[in-house]
CSV table of C-alpha atoms in Angstrom, one decimal:
chain,number,residue,atom,x,y,z
A,1,MET,CA,-1.2,6.1,-18.9
A,2,ASN,CA,1.6,4.0,-17.4
A,3,ASN,CA,0.9,0.6,-15.8
A,4,VAL,CA,1.4,0.6,-12.0
A,5,TYR,CA,2.3,-2.4,-9.9
A,6,ILE,CA,2.3,-3.1,-6.2
A,7,VAL,CA,5.4,-5.1,-5.4
A,8,SER,CA,5.2,-5.1,-1.6
A,9,SER,CA,2.7,-4.5,1.1
A,10,VAL,CA,3.3,-4.9,4.8
A,11,ARG,CA,2.3,-3.7,8.2
A,12,THR,CA,3.4,-3.6,11.8
A,13,PRO,CA,1.5,-5.6,14.4
A,14,VAL,CA,-1.2,-3.4,15.9
A,15,GLY,CA,-0.9,-2.4,19.5
A,16,LYS,CA,-3.7,-1.5,21.9
A,17,ALA,CA,-3.9,2.2,22.5
A,18,ASN,CA,-2.7,3.6,25.8
A,19,ARG,CA,-1.7,0.3,27.4
A,20,GLY,CA,-0.2,-1.7,24.5
A,21,SER,CA,3.3,-2.3,23.2
A,22,LEU,CA,3.4,0.9,21.1
A,23,ALA,CA,1.7,3.2,23.6
A,24,HIS,CA,4.9,5.1,24.4
A,25,VAL,CA,6.8,4.6,21.1
A,26,PRO,CA,7.1,7.6,18.8
A,27,PRO,CA,4.9,6.8,15.7
A,28,VAL,CA,7.8,7.9,13.4
A,29,ASP,CA,9.7,4.9,14.7
A,30,TYR,CA,7.3,2.2,13.8
A,31,ALA,CA,6.3,3.9,10.6
A,32,THR,CA,10.0,3.9,9.6
A,33,ALA,CA,10.1,0.2,10.4
A,34,ALA,CA,7.1,-0.5,8.2
A,35,PHE,CA,8.6,1.6,5.4
A,36,LYS,CA,12.0,-0.1,5.5
A,37,GLY,CA,10.3,-3.5,5.8
A,38,ALA,CA,8.2,-2.9,2.7
A,39,VAL,CA,11.3,-1.9,0.6
A,40,ASN,CA,13.4,-4.7,2.0
A,41,LYS,CA,10.8,-7.3,0.9
A,42,VAL,CA,11.6,-6.4,-2.7
A,43,ASP,CA,14.7,-7.9,-4.2
A,44,ASN,CA,16.7,-5.5,-6.4
A,45,LEU,CA,15.1,-2.4,-4.9
A,46,HIS,CA,16.6,-0.1,-2.3
A,47,LEU,CA,15.5,2.7,0.0
A,48,GLU,CA,17.4,5.2,-2.2
A,49,ASP,CA,15.1,4.2,-5.2
A,50,ILE,CA,12.0,5.7,-3.5
A,51,GLU,CA,11.3,9.0,-5.1
A,52,ASP,CA,8.6,10.2,-2.7
A,53,LEU,CA,7.0,8.9,0.4
A,54,MET,CA,3.2,9.3,0.9
A,55,LEU,CA,1.8,8.7,4.4
A,56,GLY,CA,-1.7,8.8,5.7
A,57,SER,CA,-2.5,10.2,9.2
A,58,ALA,CA,-5.8,11.2,10.6
A,59,THR,CA,-4.2,13.4,13.3
A,60,PRO,CA,-1.2,15.0,11.7
A,61,GLU,CA,0.0,17.1,14.6
A,62,ALA,CA,2.2,16.9,17.7
A,63,GLU,CA,4.1,13.6,17.5
A,64,GLN,CA,2.6,13.1,14.1
A,65,GLY,CA,3.1,16.7,13.0
A,66,MET,CA,5.6,18.6,10.9
A,67,ASN,CA,5.0,16.3,7.8
A,68,MET,CA,5.6,12.9,9.4
A,69,ALA,CA,6.1,11.4,5.9
A,70,MET,CA,9.3,13.4,5.5
A,71,GLN,CA,10.5,12.4,9.0
A,72,VAL,CA,10.0,8.7,8.2
A,73,GLY,CA,12.3,8.9,5.2
A,74,GLN,CA,14.9,10.8,7.1
A,75,ALA,CA,14.7,8.4,10.0
A,76,ALA,CA,15.2,5.5,7.5
A,77,GLY,CA,18.6,7.0,6.8
A,78,LEU,CA,17.8,8.9,3.5
A,79,GLY,CA,18.5,12.3,5.0
A,80,ASN,CA,18.3,14.9,2.3
A,81,LYS,CA,17.6,12.3,-0.4
A,82,ILE,CA,13.9,11.9,0.1
A,83,THR,CA,10.7,13.9,-0.1
A,84,GLY,CA,7.4,13.2,1.6
A,85,VAL,CA,3.8,14.3,2.0
A,86,THR,CA,1.3,13.5,4.8
A,87,ILE,CA,-2.3,12.9,3.8
A,88,ASN,CA,-5.5,13.2,5.8
A,89,ARG,CA,-8.8,11.6,4.7
A,90,PHE,CA,-9.5,10.4,8.2
A,91,CYS,CA,-10.1,6.6,8.2
A,92,ALA,CA,-9.3,6.4,4.5
A,93,SER,CA,-6.0,8.2,4.7
A,94,GLY,CA,-3.9,5.0,4.2
A,95,LEU,CA,-5.9,3.9,1.2
A,96,GLN,CA,-5.9,7.4,-0.1
A,97,SER,CA,-2.1,7.5,0.0
A,98,ILE,CA,-1.9,4.3,-2.1
A,99,ALA,CA,-4.4,5.7,-4.6
A,100,MET,CA,-2.4,8.9,-4.9
A,101,ALA,CA,0.9,7.0,-5.4
A,102,HIS,CA,-0.9,5.0,-8.1
A,103,GLN,CA,-2.1,8.1,-9.8
A,104,ALA,CA,1.3,9.8,-9.8
A,105,ILE,CA,3.0,6.8,-11.4
A,106,ALA,CA,0.2,6.3,-13.9
A,107,CYS,CA,0.5,9.9,-15.0
A,108,GLY,CA,4.3,9.6,-15.4
A,109,HIS,CA,5.1,11.9,-12.5
A,110,ALA,CA,7.2,9.2,-10.7
A,111,SER,CA,8.6,5.7,-11.1
A,112,VAL,CA,8.9,4.3,-7.6
A,113,LEU,CA,6.9,5.4,-4.6
A,114,ALA,CA,6.1,4.2,-1.1
A,115,ALA,CA,2.7,4.8,0.3
A,116,GLY,CA,1.1,3.9,3.6
A,117,GLY,CA,-0.4,5.1,6.8
A,118,CYS,CA,0.5,5.5,10.5
A,119,GLU,CA,-1.5,6.4,13.6
A,120,SER,CA,-0.7,6.6,17.3
A,121,MET,CA,-4.0,6.8,19.1
A,122,SER,CA,-2.1,6.5,22.4
A,123,LEU,CA,-0.2,9.8,22.0
A,124,LEU,CA,-2.8,11.8,20.0
A,125,THR,CA,-6.2,12.4,21.4
A,126,LEU,CA,-9.3,11.9,19.2
A,127,GLY,CA,-10.0,15.1,17.3
A,128,GLY,CA,-6.5,16.6,18.0
A,129,ASN,CA,-4.9,18.2,21.0
A,130,ASN,CA,-6.6,21.5,20.8
A,131,PHE,CA,-9.5,21.2,18.5
A,132,VAL,CA,-11.8,24.3,18.2
A,133,ALA,CA,-15.0,24.0,16.3
A,134,ASN,CA,-15.9,26.7,13.8
A,135,PRO,CA,-19.0,28.4,15.1
A,136,LYS,CA,-20.2,29.4,11.7
A,137,LEU,CA,-19.9,25.9,10.3
A,138,ASN,CA,-21.6,24.6,13.5
A,139,ASP,CA,-24.5,26.9,12.8
A,140,ILE,CA,-25.0,25.9,9.1
A,141,PHE,CA,-24.1,22.2,9.4
A,142,PRO,CA,-23.9,21.0,13.0
A,143,ASP,CA,-23.5,17.4,11.9
A,144,ALA,CA,-19.9,18.3,10.8
A,145,TYR,CA,-18.8,17.7,14.4
A,146,LEU,CA,-21.1,14.8,15.2
A,147,ASN,CA,-19.6,12.2,17.6
A,148,MET,CA,-18.8,8.9,15.7
A,149,GLY,CA,-20.4,6.8,18.4
A,150,ASN,CA,-23.7,8.7,17.9
A,151,THR,CA,-23.5,8.1,14.1
A,152,ALA,CA,-23.3,4.4,14.9
A,153,GLU,CA,-26.4,4.6,17.1
A,154,ALA,CA,-28.1,6.5,14.3
A,155,VAL,CA,-27.3,3.8,11.8
A,156,ALA,CA,-28.5,1.1,14.1
A,157,LYS,CA,-31.8,2.8,14.5
A,158,GLN,CA,-32.2,3.8,10.8
A,159,TYR,CA,-31.4,0.3,9.5
A,160,ASN,CA,-32.9,-1.8,12.3
A,161,VAL,CA,-29.7,-3.4,13.4
A,162,SER,CA,-30.4,-5.2,16.7
A,163,ARG,CA,-28.1,-5.4,19.7
A,164,THR,CA,-28.0,-9.2,19.4
A,165,SER,CA,-26.8,-9.0,15.8
A,166,MET,CA,-24.1,-6.6,16.8
A,167,ASP,CA,-22.9,-8.8,19.6
A,168,LYS,CA,-22.8,-11.8,17.2
A,169,PHE,CA,-20.9,-9.8,14.7
A,170,SER,CA,-18.4,-8.6,17.3
A,171,LEU,CA,-17.8,-12.2,18.5
A,172,ARG,CA,-17.2,-13.4,15.0
A,173,SER,CA,-14.6,-10.7,14.5
A,174,HIS,CA,-12.6,-11.9,17.5
A,175,GLU,CA,-13.0,-15.6,16.6
A,176,ASN,CA,-11.8,-15.0,13.0
A,177,ALA,CA,-8.9,-12.9,14.2
A,178,LEU,CA,-7.8,-15.5,16.8
A,179,LYS,CA,-8.0,-18.3,14.3
A,180,ALA,CA,-5.9,-16.3,11.8
A,181,ILE,CA,-3.2,-15.6,14.4
A,182,GLU,CA,-3.2,-19.3,15.5
A,183,GLN,CA,-2.9,-20.4,11.8
A,184,GLY,CA,-0.1,-17.9,11.2
A,185,TYR,CA,-2.0,-16.1,8.4
A,186,PHE,CA,-0.6,-12.6,9.3
A,187,LYS,CA,3.1,-13.6,9.6
A,188,GLU,CA,4.0,-12.7,6.1
A,189,GLU,CA,2.4,-9.3,6.2
A,190,ILE,CA,3.7,-8.3,9.6
A,191,ILE,CA,7.1,-6.6,10.2
A,192,PRO,CA,8.1,-7.5,13.7
A,193,LEU,CA,9.3,-4.6,15.9
A,194,ASP,CA,12.3,-4.8,18.3
A,195,LEU,CA,11.3,-2.4,21.0
A,196,GLU,CA,13.1,-0.8,23.9
A,197,VAL,CA,10.7,0.8,26.4
A,198,ASN,CA,11.9,2.7,29.5
A,199,HIS,CA,9.9,3.3,32.6
A,200,TYR,CA,10.5,4.4,36.2
A,201,LYS,CA,9.7,2.2,39.2
A,202,ASP,CA,10.7,3.1,42.8
A,203,GLY,CA,12.7,6.0,41.5
A,204,ASN,CA,14.8,3.8,39.3
A,205,LEU,CA,15.0,3.6,35.5
A,206,HIS,CA,14.1,0.2,34.0
A,207,THR,CA,14.5,-0.8,30.4
A,208,ARG,CA,12.4,-3.5,28.8
A,209,LYS,CA,13.6,-5.0,25.5
A,210,PHE,CA,11.2,-7.3,23.5
A,211,ARG,CA,10.0,-8.3,20.1
A,212,PHE,CA,6.5,-7.2,19.2
A,213,SER,CA,5.1,-9.4,16.4
A,214,ILE,CA,1.4,-10.3,17.2
A,215,ASP,CA,-1.6,-8.1,17.1
A,216,GLU,CA,-2.8,-7.3,20.7
A,217,GLY,CA,-6.5,-6.7,20.1
A,218,PRO,CA,-8.2,-10.1,19.7
A,219,ARG,CA,-9.7,-11.4,22.9
A,220,ALA,CA,-10.3,-15.1,23.7
A,221,GLY,CA,-13.1,-16.3,26.0
A,222,SER,CA,-15.9,-13.9,24.9
A,223,SER,CA,-19.4,-15.2,24.6
A,224,ILE,CA,-22.8,-13.8,23.5
A,225,GLU,CA,-23.8,-13.9,27.1
A,226,SER,CA,-20.9,-11.8,28.3
A,227,LEU,CA,-21.2,-9.3,25.5
A,228,ALA,CA,-25.0,-8.9,26.2
A,229,LYS,CA,-24.2,-7.7,29.7
A,230,LEU,CA,-22.1,-4.7,28.5
A,231,PRO,CA,-23.7,-1.2,28.7
A,232,ALA,CA,-24.1,1.2,25.8
A,233,VAL,CA,-21.3,3.7,25.8
A,234,PHE,CA,-22.4,6.6,23.5
A,235,ARG,CA,-26.1,7.2,24.3
A,236,ALA,CA,-28.5,6.5,27.2
A,237,GLY,CA,-30.7,3.6,26.1
A,238,GLY,CA,-28.5,3.0,23.1
A,239,SER,CA,-27.2,-0.3,21.7
A,240,VAL,CA,-23.6,0.4,20.7
A,241,THR,CA,-21.1,-1.0,23.3
A,242,ALA,CA,-17.3,-0.9,23.6
A,243,ALA,CA,-17.3,-4.5,22.3
A,244,SER,CA,-19.2,-3.6,19.1
A,245,SER,CA,-16.9,-0.6,18.4
A,246,SER,CA,-13.5,-0.6,16.7
A,247,GLN,CA,-10.6,-0.7,19.1
A,248,MET,CA,-8.4,2.4,19.5
A,249,SER,CA,-5.0,1.3,18.3
A,250,ASP,CA,-1.5,2.1,17.2
A,251,GLY,CA,0.2,0.9,14.0
A,252,ALA,CA,1.7,1.6,10.6
A,253,ALA,CA,1.7,0.0,7.1
A,254,PHE,CA,3.3,0.6,3.8
A,255,SER,CA,3.2,-0.5,0.1
A,256,VAL,CA,5.7,0.0,-2.6
A,257,LEU,CA,4.5,0.9,-6.1
A,258,VAL,CA,6.5,0.9,-9.4
A,259,ASN,CA,6.0,1.6,-13.1
A,260,GLU,CA,6.4,-1.1,-15.7
A,261,GLN,CA,9.8,0.2,-16.8
A,262,THR,CA,11.2,-0.2,-13.3
A,263,LEU,CA,9.5,-3.6,-13.0
A,264,GLN,CA,11.3,-4.9,-16.1
A,265,GLU,CA,14.6,-3.2,-15.5
A,266,ARG,CA,14.9,-4.5,-11.9
A,267,ASN,CA,13.4,-7.8,-12.7
A,268,LEU,CA,10.7,-7.3,-10.0
A,269,THR,CA,7.8,-9.6,-9.4
A,270,PRO,CA,4.5,-7.8,-9.4
A,271,ARG,CA,2.1,-8.6,-6.5
A,272,ALA,CA,-1.1,-6.7,-7.4
A,273,LYS,CA,-2.6,-3.7,-9.1
A,274,LEU,CA,-5.0,-1.1,-7.8
A,275,ILE,CA,-7.5,-1.1,-10.6
A,276,GLY,CA,-10.1,1.3,-9.1
A,277,PHE,CA,-10.5,3.8,-6.3
A,278,ALA,CA,-13.5,5.9,-5.4
A,279,VAL,CA,-14.8,8.2,-2.7
A,280,ALA,CA,-18.4,9.2,-2.3
A,281,PRO,CA,-20.5,11.4,0.1
A,282,VAL,CA,-23.2,10.3,2.4
A,283,THR,CA,-25.3,11.9,5.1
A,284,ALA,CA,-22.9,12.9,8.0
A,285,ARG,CA,-25.3,11.5,10.6
A,286,LEU,CA,-25.1,8.1,8.9
A,287,MET,CA,-21.4,8.3,7.9
A,288,GLY,CA,-21.1,4.6,8.6
A,289,MET,CA,-23.0,3.9,5.4
A,290,GLY,CA,-20.2,5.4,3.3
A,291,PRO,CA,-19.3,2.1,1.6
A,292,VAL,CA,-22.8,1.9,0.3
A,293,ALA,CA,-22.1,4.9,-1.9
A,294,ALA,CA,-18.4,4.3,-2.6
A,295,ILE,CA,-18.7,0.6,-3.7
A,296,PRO,CA,-21.1,1.0,-6.6
A,297,LYS,CA,-19.0,3.9,-7.8
A,298,VAL,CA,-15.8,2.0,-7.9
A,299,LEU,CA,-17.5,-1.0,-9.5
A,300,LYS,CA,-18.8,1.2,-12.3
A,301,GLN,CA,-15.4,2.7,-12.7
A,302,THR,CA,-13.8,-0.8,-13.2
A,303,GLY,CA,-16.6,-2.4,-15.1
A,304,LEU,CA,-16.9,-5.1,-12.5
A,305,SER,CA,-19.9,-6.4,-10.4
A,306,LEU,CA,-20.1,-7.5,-6.8
A,307,LYS,CA,-20.0,-11.1,-8.2
A,308,ASP,CA,-16.5,-10.5,-9.4
A,309,ILE,CA,-15.2,-9.5,-5.9
A,310,GLU,CA,-14.0,-12.6,-4.1
A,311,LEU,CA,-12.7,-11.0,-0.9
A,312,ILE,CA,-13.6,-7.9,1.0
A,313,GLU,CA,-11.8,-6.0,3.9
A,314,LEU,CA,-14.6,-3.8,5.3
A,315,ASN,CA,-13.4,-1.6,8.1
A,316,GLU,CA,-15.4,-2.4,11.2
A,317,ALA,CA,-15.7,1.1,12.6
A,318,PHE,CA,-18.8,-0.2,14.4
A,319,ALA,CA,-20.7,-3.5,14.2
A,320,SER,CA,-23.9,-1.5,13.5
A,321,GLN,CA,-22.6,0.1,10.3
A,322,SER,CA,-20.8,-3.0,9.1
A,323,ILE,CA,-24.0,-5.1,9.4
A,324,ALA,CA,-26.0,-2.4,7.7
A,325,VAL,CA,-23.5,-2.0,4.8
A,326,ILE,CA,-23.5,-5.8,4.3
A,327,ASN,CA,-27.3,-5.9,4.3
A,328,GLU,CA,-27.9,-2.9,2.1
A,329,LEU,CA,-25.4,-4.0,-0.6
A,330,GLY,CA,-26.2,-7.7,-0.3
A,331,LEU,CA,-22.5,-8.5,0.3
A,332,ASN,CA,-21.7,-12.2,1.0
A,333,PRO,CA,-20.7,-12.2,4.7
A,334,ASP,CA,-18.6,-15.3,4.1
A,335,ILE,CA,-16.0,-13.2,2.1
A,336,VAL,CA,-16.0,-10.2,4.4
A,337,ASN,CA,-13.3,-9.9,7.0
A,338,VAL,CA,-12.4,-13.6,6.9
A,339,ASN,CA,-9.5,-13.0,9.4
A,340,GLY,CA,-11.4,-10.6,11.7
A,341,GLY,CA,-11.8,-6.8,11.5
A,342,ALA,CA,-11.2,-3.7,13.4
A,343,ILE,CA,-13.5,-4.7,16.3
A,344,ALA,CA,-10.9,-7.4,17.1
A,345,LEU,CA,-7.7,-6.2,15.4
A,346,GLY,CA,-8.0,-2.5,15.9
A,347,HIS,CA,-8.5,0.6,13.9
A,348,PRO,CA,-5.4,2.8,13.9
A,349,LEU,CA,-7.3,5.5,11.9
A,350,GLY,CA,-4.9,6.9,9.2
A,351,CYS,CA,-3.1,3.6,9.0
A,352,THR,CA,-6.2,1.4,8.5
A,353,GLY,CA,-6.6,1.6,4.7
A,354,ALA,CA,-2.9,0.7,4.2
A,355,LYS,CA,-3.1,-2.1,6.8
A,356,LEU,CA,-6.2,-3.6,5.3
A,357,THR,CA,-4.5,-3.5,1.9
A,358,ALA,CA,-1.6,-5.6,3.2
A,359,THR,CA,-4.0,-8.0,4.8
A,360,LEU,CA,-6.2,-8.3,1.6
A,361,LEU,CA,-3.3,-8.8,-0.8
A,362,HIS,CA,-1.7,-11.6,1.3
A,363,GLU,CA,-5.1,-13.4,1.8
A,364,MET,CA,-5.9,-13.1,-1.9
A,365,GLU,CA,-2.6,-14.8,-2.7
A,366,ARG,CA,-3.2,-17.5,0.0
A,367,ARG,CA,-6.6,-18.3,-1.6
A,368,SER,CA,-5.6,-17.7,-5.2
A,369,LEU,CA,-8.3,-15.1,-5.7
A,370,ARG,CA,-8.2,-12.5,-8.5
A,371,TYR,CA,-10.3,-9.5,-7.2
A,372,GLY,CA,-10.5,-8.1,-3.8
A,373,MET,CA,-11.7,-4.8,-2.2
A,374,VAL,CA,-10.8,-2.6,0.7
A,375,THR,CA,-13.6,-0.2,1.8
A,376,MET,CA,-14.5,1.9,4.8
A,377,CYS,CA,-16.7,4.7,6.1
A,378,VAL,CA,-15.0,8.0,6.7
A,379,GLY,CA,-15.8,10.6,9.4
A,380,GLY,CA,-17.8,13.6,8.3
A,381,GLY,CA,-19.9,11.7,5.8
A,382,MET,CA,-17.8,9.8,3.2
A,383,GLY,CA,-17.1,6.4,2.0
A,384,ALA,CA,-14.0,5.0,0.2
A,385,ALA,CA,-13.4,1.8,-1.7
A,386,GLY,CA,-10.4,0.4,-3.7
A,387,ILE,CA,-10.4,-2.7,-5.9
A,388,PHE,CA,-7.2,-4.7,-6.2
A,389,GLU,CA,-6.2,-7.4,-8.7
A,390,ASN,CA,-4.0,-10.2,-7.5
A,391,LEU,CA,-1.2,-10.9,-10.1
A,392,ARG,CA,0.2,-14.0,-8.4
A,393,ILE,CA,-2.4,-16.5,-9.5
């Protein structure tokens, strides 16, 4: 098996769905910016060196249809000199694309690959534009189509996660994210976007040009008292609120992976390695507990223990499942989502795994840590987890 190295990992700023900076921007445009930004971060490597482009998307249709990965390469100026594949493992799509790129290079099927994720939750409705349930599947396994908010309520009930603990967790996510932005921790991982947005007012066309460089989700001024007043949004008498749920968002992220021969021939500096990746099934009704199944599996695969993992990016699909996962596995909360999570920063579905990878790798370098993990629950009843080794310590 060939050695595989990550030499670059970046993301766009994350926009608030429907009313944010990317709400009316074609996703191919900002995915292309992330792709080009990832390659341009690597000295002695060029767009033409990318042999295949792997892109995760949880809703690969409409504006994200017709193999968006291929379109990103073409939009980057590679025309007929690029291939691409779009991957869908729902919330783990971005991490899955990185794992698949790693596997391809390790097996000798490629030398230089770009892998990432992109999602516009503004332009694509949840579940797709014209989703039709399969009646036979609905008869034999009705939980296949269970609303994600109801799974969060089920987890809260099953694992005795209180409303107060969820509110505290949500507040911490925003506070950590706001501090990270204030300290400039995300600057190195973010590719700023120069946008031009057109709109009509009073019958006239107006064009707004601006630079988008800071995540839009984090909110200042929240308090436990204000969060406690919010109503449940998924179930009458429930405990999951809009504030304890991940934000609907738009964004893209990419990593560049190479084999050892390319690393040496181009005199590239390795950033990290993906040393393990695992997916595991869980009860669909409790899909938020996916990491509880995936994390032990990837630890066994790598021969590591939880004590070896120094930093964790746990996707905050909901506060209820994040708290339950931390409690069930005995994770150290002080190393989980140190710069905020999806409750504050957003969860652009198919992009999220790639986005969290960029955040994890940069934070591991900043703290000089060796091992870190990206993990998430996945709709339908899955969990995914990847372990990365920092090579810049």
